[in-house]
Amino acid sequence: MFLIKVIFKFVKNLLRNFGYELSIINIKKKSYKFLNIYKSYQEAQSSSKNNTCYATSEYQKHSQLSDLNNLEVYYRWNIFPLFCALLLKKENENDLFLEVGGGNNPIFLYILKSLNKKYKFQILEEKNFKTNIPQEYNDYLEYVYKLEDIKFSNLKAVSFTSSIQYMNNYKIILEKIFNSNIEYVFIIETFFTNKSDDIVVLQNNVMNVLFPNIFFSFKKLNELFKKNNYELIFQTKRKVNQYNHNILSKDEFFVKDLIFKLKK
């Protein structure tokens, strides 16, 4: 970098003698979406110097749910509505679903948009997250902020919607799911590797804040579900494209969507 500055200064002074002015845009270091490799979630959290497990608390305070008219049902948002269309024959008032990390645009809205059906959802969110629920949805949406407030007994399915990778306590909630014999578990838009163990990195693309992200070992997570009598019935795999890591190559991590079903 020092040599580049010296050359630039020399060329700039040379051109100035001929009546020209030279200016360039600042040369920036390559920006990585993911950084480093840590031995544990706690080590990554400490290194991030961020007191939350995601973006800032201000970023999480949404005032209202996404407008149904502006939603587009595509990409990862197709998966759960298709499941409802194919496997749920009618709206059963006793069926209850849990979405982990629904934010202000929960799966409930995408089902309503594409199927014109309303299903009851509990949505587990960070304690800092706040949103206003329209009156017409009050009977169908309930946001909870503590694991102990989840009603596991009546759950038909659980969806980790691009969320499990941010959870230090994901094994605790999985254990409760397994013990409650929840029939279906969705893991949507999550980073994986083919390595034998999980990798913990720092994510670096939201509000200029660093926070831990777990790149799961696909083999290890699949074995955990098998051990608890679940079978993998659906999966996708796609390249990371716009995502990069300062150590790992783009061939060493990828994105997957998974659906596990409890064996009967």
Short mmCIF file of C-alpha atoms in Angstrom, two decimals, residues 35-259:
data_model
loop_
_atom_site.label_atom_id
_atom_site.label_comp_id
_atom_site.label_asym_id
_atom_site.label_seq_id
_atom_site.Cartn_x
_atom_site.Cartn_y
_atom_site.Cartn_z
CA LEU A 35 -14.57 -13.56 9.07
CA ASN A 36 -12.19 -15.92 10.86
CA ILE A 37 -12.76 -19.35 12.42
CA TYR A 38 -13.37 -19.75 16.14
CA LYS A 39 -13.27 -22.75 18.45
CA SER A 40 -16.61 -21.90 20.06
CA TYR A 41 -19.62 -19.60 19.86
CA GLN A 42 -18.49 -17.88 23.05
CA GLU A 43 -15.06 -17.12 21.60
CA ALA A 44 -16.63 -15.60 18.49
CA GLN A 45 -19.07 -13.58 20.60
CA SER A 46 -16.23 -12.19 22.70
CA SER A 47 -14.21 -11.30 19.61
CA SER A 48 -17.18 -9.49 18.02
CA LYS A 49 -17.36 -6.97 20.89
CA ASN A 50 -21.13 -6.99 20.29
CA ASN A 51 -23.42 -7.37 23.32
CA THR A 52 -26.20 -9.00 21.28
CA CYS A 53 -26.31 -12.25 19.27
CA TYR A 54 -27.48 -10.48 16.13
CA ALA A 55 -27.64 -6.87 14.93
CA THR A 56 -28.17 -3.90 17.23
CA SER A 57 -31.27 -3.72 19.42
CA GLU A 58 -32.41 -0.63 17.49
CA TYR A 59 -32.27 -2.60 14.22
CA GLN A 60 -34.59 -5.26 15.67
CA LYS A 61 -37.33 -2.86 16.74
CA HIS A 62 -39.74 -3.01 13.80
CA SER A 63 -42.93 -1.03 14.18
CA GLN A 64 -45.21 -3.30 12.13
CA LEU A 65 -45.44 -6.50 10.12
CA SER A 66 -44.56 -6.47 6.44
CA ASP A 67 -47.37 -5.36 4.14
CA LEU A 68 -49.05 -8.41 2.64
CA ASN A 69 -49.50 -6.60 -0.67
CA ASN A 70 -45.75 -6.10 -1.03
CA LEU A 71 -44.71 -9.69 -0.31
CA GLU A 72 -43.37 -11.91 -3.09
CA VAL A 73 -43.57 -15.65 -2.46
CA TYR A 74 -40.39 -17.05 -4.00
CA TYR A 75 -37.07 -18.69 -3.18
CA ARG A 76 -36.95 -19.98 0.42
CA TRP A 77 -40.44 -18.60 1.11
CA ASN A 78 -41.97 -21.24 -1.18
CA ILE A 79 -41.00 -24.19 1.00
CA PHE A 80 -43.38 -23.93 3.95
CA PRO A 81 -46.45 -22.83 1.92
CA LEU A 82 -45.91 -25.79 -0.42
CA PHE A 83 -45.73 -28.08 2.61
CA CYS A 84 -49.06 -26.70 3.84
CA ALA A 85 -50.65 -27.05 0.41
CA LEU A 86 -49.55 -30.67 -0.07
CA LEU A 87 -49.77 -32.17 3.43
CA LEU A 88 -52.36 -30.15 5.31
CA LYS A 89 -55.76 -30.92 3.84
CA LYS A 90 -57.63 -28.23 5.73
CA GLU A 91 -57.12 -25.55 8.33
CA ASN A 92 -57.17 -27.39 11.63
CA GLU A 93 -57.72 -25.03 14.56
CA ASN A 94 -55.76 -27.40 16.79
CA ASP A 95 -52.64 -27.29 14.62
CA LEU A 96 -49.98 -24.96 15.93
CA PHE A 97 -46.66 -24.07 14.30
CA LEU A 98 -43.49 -22.58 15.71
CA GLU A 99 -41.22 -20.34 13.69
CA VAL A 100 -37.84 -19.52 15.19
CA GLY A 101 -36.70 -16.14 13.92
CA GLY A 102 -39.74 -14.96 11.93
CA GLY A 103 -38.97 -11.28 12.38
CA ASN A 104 -41.46 -8.83 10.90
CA ASN A 105 -42.20 -11.00 7.85
CA PRO A 106 -43.12 -14.39 9.33
CA ILE A 107 -44.00 -17.48 7.28
CA PHE A 108 -47.62 -16.94 8.34
CA LEU A 109 -47.82 -14.03 5.88
CA TYR A 110 -46.39 -16.06 2.99
CA ILE A 111 -48.91 -18.85 3.59
CA LEU A 112 -51.71 -16.30 3.70
CA LYS A 113 -50.43 -14.64 0.52
CA SER A 114 -50.03 -17.82 -1.53
CA LEU A 115 -52.78 -20.09 -0.12
CA ASN A 116 -55.21 -17.59 1.39
CA LYS A 117 -55.19 -19.66 4.58
CA LYS A 118 -54.44 -18.73 8.17
CA TYR A 119 -52.58 -21.08 10.50
CA LYS A 120 -51.70 -20.43 14.12
CA PHE A 121 -48.05 -19.58 14.76
CA GLN A 122 -45.90 -18.95 17.75
CA ILE A 123 -42.81 -16.96 16.79
CA LEU A 124 -39.71 -17.11 18.95
CA GLU A 125 -37.69 -13.92 18.69
CA GLU A 126 -34.85 -12.04 20.35
CA LYS A 127 -35.86 -10.13 23.47
CA ASN A 128 -35.04 -6.83 21.72
CA PHE A 129 -37.38 -7.51 18.80
CA LYS A 130 -40.67 -5.62 18.88
CA THR A 131 -43.51 -5.44 16.36
CA ASN A 132 -47.17 -4.51 16.30
CA ILE A 133 -49.60 -7.22 15.21
CA PRO A 134 -52.69 -6.08 13.25
CA GLN A 135 -55.96 -6.91 14.97
CA GLU A 136 -57.04 -9.34 12.23
CA TYR A 137 -54.01 -11.52 13.01
CA ASN A 138 -54.27 -11.53 16.80
CA ASP A 139 -55.88 -14.97 16.91
CA TYR A 140 -53.13 -16.48 14.75
CA LEU A 141 -49.83 -14.86 15.70
CA GLU A 142 -48.12 -14.88 19.08
CA TYR A 143 -44.57 -13.61 19.58
CA VAL A 144 -42.66 -15.19 22.47
CA TYR A 145 -39.24 -14.29 23.79
CA LYS A 146 -38.44 -17.11 26.20
CA LEU A 147 -38.02 -20.81 25.48
CA GLU A 148 -40.18 -21.74 28.45
CA ASP A 149 -43.14 -19.82 26.97
CA ILE A 150 -43.34 -22.07 23.88
CA LYS A 151 -46.31 -24.49 23.80
CA PHE A 152 -44.55 -27.59 22.54
CA SER A 153 -47.45 -29.98 23.24
CA ASN A 154 -49.61 -28.95 20.25
CA LEU A 155 -46.91 -28.20 17.68
CA LYS A 156 -47.30 -29.71 14.22
CA ALA A 157 -44.02 -28.37 12.85
CA VAL A 158 -41.09 -26.12 13.71
CA SER A 159 -39.26 -23.90 11.22
CA PHE A 160 -35.82 -22.43 11.86
CA THR A 161 -36.07 -19.72 9.21
CA SER A 162 -32.46 -18.67 8.70
CA SER A 163 -32.09 -18.55 12.48
CA ILE A 164 -30.56 -21.69 13.99
CA GLN A 165 -27.06 -20.59 12.94
CA TYR A 166 -27.29 -17.57 15.29
CA MET A 167 -28.35 -19.56 18.36
CA ASN A 168 -25.86 -20.48 21.03
CA ASN A 169 -28.55 -22.63 22.71
CA TYR A 170 -29.87 -24.40 19.59
CA LYS A 171 -29.22 -27.83 21.14
CA ILE A 172 -31.57 -27.03 24.02
CA ILE A 173 -34.50 -26.18 21.74
CA LEU A 174 -33.75 -29.20 19.53
CA GLU A 175 -33.83 -31.43 22.60
CA LYS A 176 -37.27 -30.07 23.51
CA ILE A 177 -38.44 -30.68 19.92
CA PHE A 178 -37.16 -34.26 19.97
CA ASN A 179 -38.69 -34.98 23.39
CA SER A 180 -42.04 -33.55 22.25
CA ASN A 181 -42.07 -35.71 19.10
CA ILE A 182 -42.76 -32.77 16.80
CA GLU A 183 -43.61 -34.31 13.43
CA TYR A 184 -41.73 -31.94 11.09
CA VAL A 185 -38.63 -29.76 11.50
CA PHE A 186 -37.59 -27.23 8.85
CA ILE A 187 -34.11 -25.70 8.67
CA ILE A 188 -34.24 -22.96 6.05
CA GLU A 189 -31.49 -20.86 4.43
CA THR A 190 -28.64 -22.06 6.63
CA PHE A 191 -24.89 -22.36 6.00
CA PHE A 192 -23.24 -25.78 6.06
CA THR A 193 -19.88 -27.39 5.36
CA ASN A 194 -18.76 -30.93 4.52
CA LYS A 195 -16.36 -30.90 7.45
CA SER A 196 -16.73 -33.29 10.38
CA ASP A 197 -17.31 -30.50 12.91
CA ASP A 198 -19.17 -27.21 13.00
CA ILE A 199 -17.33 -23.96 12.27
CA VAL A 200 -18.09 -20.71 14.07
CA VAL A 201 -17.39 -17.48 12.18
CA LEU A 202 -18.31 -13.82 12.46
CA GLN A 203 -20.92 -12.39 10.11
CA ASN A 204 -20.13 -8.94 8.78
CA ASN A 205 -22.96 -7.70 6.53
CA VAL A 206 -25.72 -6.25 8.74
CA MET A 207 -25.52 -2.68 10.09
CA ASN A 208 -21.70 -2.89 10.25
CA VAL A 209 -22.06 -5.10 13.32
CA LEU A 210 -20.20 -8.37 13.88
CA PHE A 211 -22.02 -11.38 15.35
CA PRO A 212 -21.45 -15.18 15.48
CA ASN A 213 -22.73 -17.49 12.76
CA ILE A 214 -22.45 -21.28 12.95
CA PHE A 215 -21.53 -23.11 9.74
CA PHE A 216 -22.97 -26.52 10.56
CA SER A 217 -21.36 -29.79 9.66
CA PHE A 218 -24.10 -31.33 7.51
CA LYS A 219 -23.00 -34.84 8.44
CA LYS A 220 -23.03 -34.07 12.15
CA LEU A 221 -26.43 -32.36 12.17
CA ASN A 222 -28.01 -35.08 10.05
CA GLU A 223 -26.67 -37.73 12.42
CA LEU A 224 -28.16 -35.86 15.38
CA PHE A 225 -31.61 -36.01 13.78
CA LYS A 226 -31.16 -39.68 12.83
CA LYS A 227 -30.22 -40.49 16.40
CA ASN A 228 -33.52 -38.97 17.51
CA ASN A 229 -35.61 -40.94 15.02
CA TYR A 230 -35.95 -38.30 12.30
CA GLU A 231 -35.36 -38.85 8.60
CA LEU A 232 -34.34 -36.24 6.05
CA ILE A 233 -37.18 -36.08 3.47
CA PHE A 234 -36.21 -32.93 1.57
CA GLN A 235 -33.05 -30.96 0.95
CA THR A 236 -31.63 -28.31 -1.34
CA LYS A 237 -28.06 -27.14 -1.81
CA ARG A 238 -26.84 -23.99 -3.50
CA LYS A 239 -23.61 -22.08 -3.90
CA VAL A 240 -22.85 -19.12 -1.68
CA ASN A 241 -22.47 -16.71 -4.64
CA GLN A 242 -22.30 -13.23 -3.10
CA TYR A 243 -21.01 -14.51 0.24
CA ASN A 244 -17.30 -14.84 0.94
CA HIS A 245 -14.98 -15.69 3.83
CA ASN A 246 -11.50 -14.38 4.54
CA ILE A 247 -10.14 -17.92 5.10
CA LEU A 248 -12.55 -20.46 3.59
CA SER A 249 -12.94 -20.74 -0.17
CA LYS A 250 -16.43 -20.58 -1.69
CA ASP A 251 -16.26 -24.34 -2.31
CA GLU A 252 -15.92 -25.05 1.41
CA PHE A 253 -19.31 -23.76 2.56
CA PHE A 254 -22.79 -23.69 1.05
CA VAL A 255 -26.46 -22.98 1.80
CA LYS A 256 -29.06 -25.70 2.41
CA ASP A 257 -32.77 -26.03 3.16
CA LEU A 258 -33.79 -29.18 5.04
CA ILE A 259 -37.00 -30.88 6.13
#
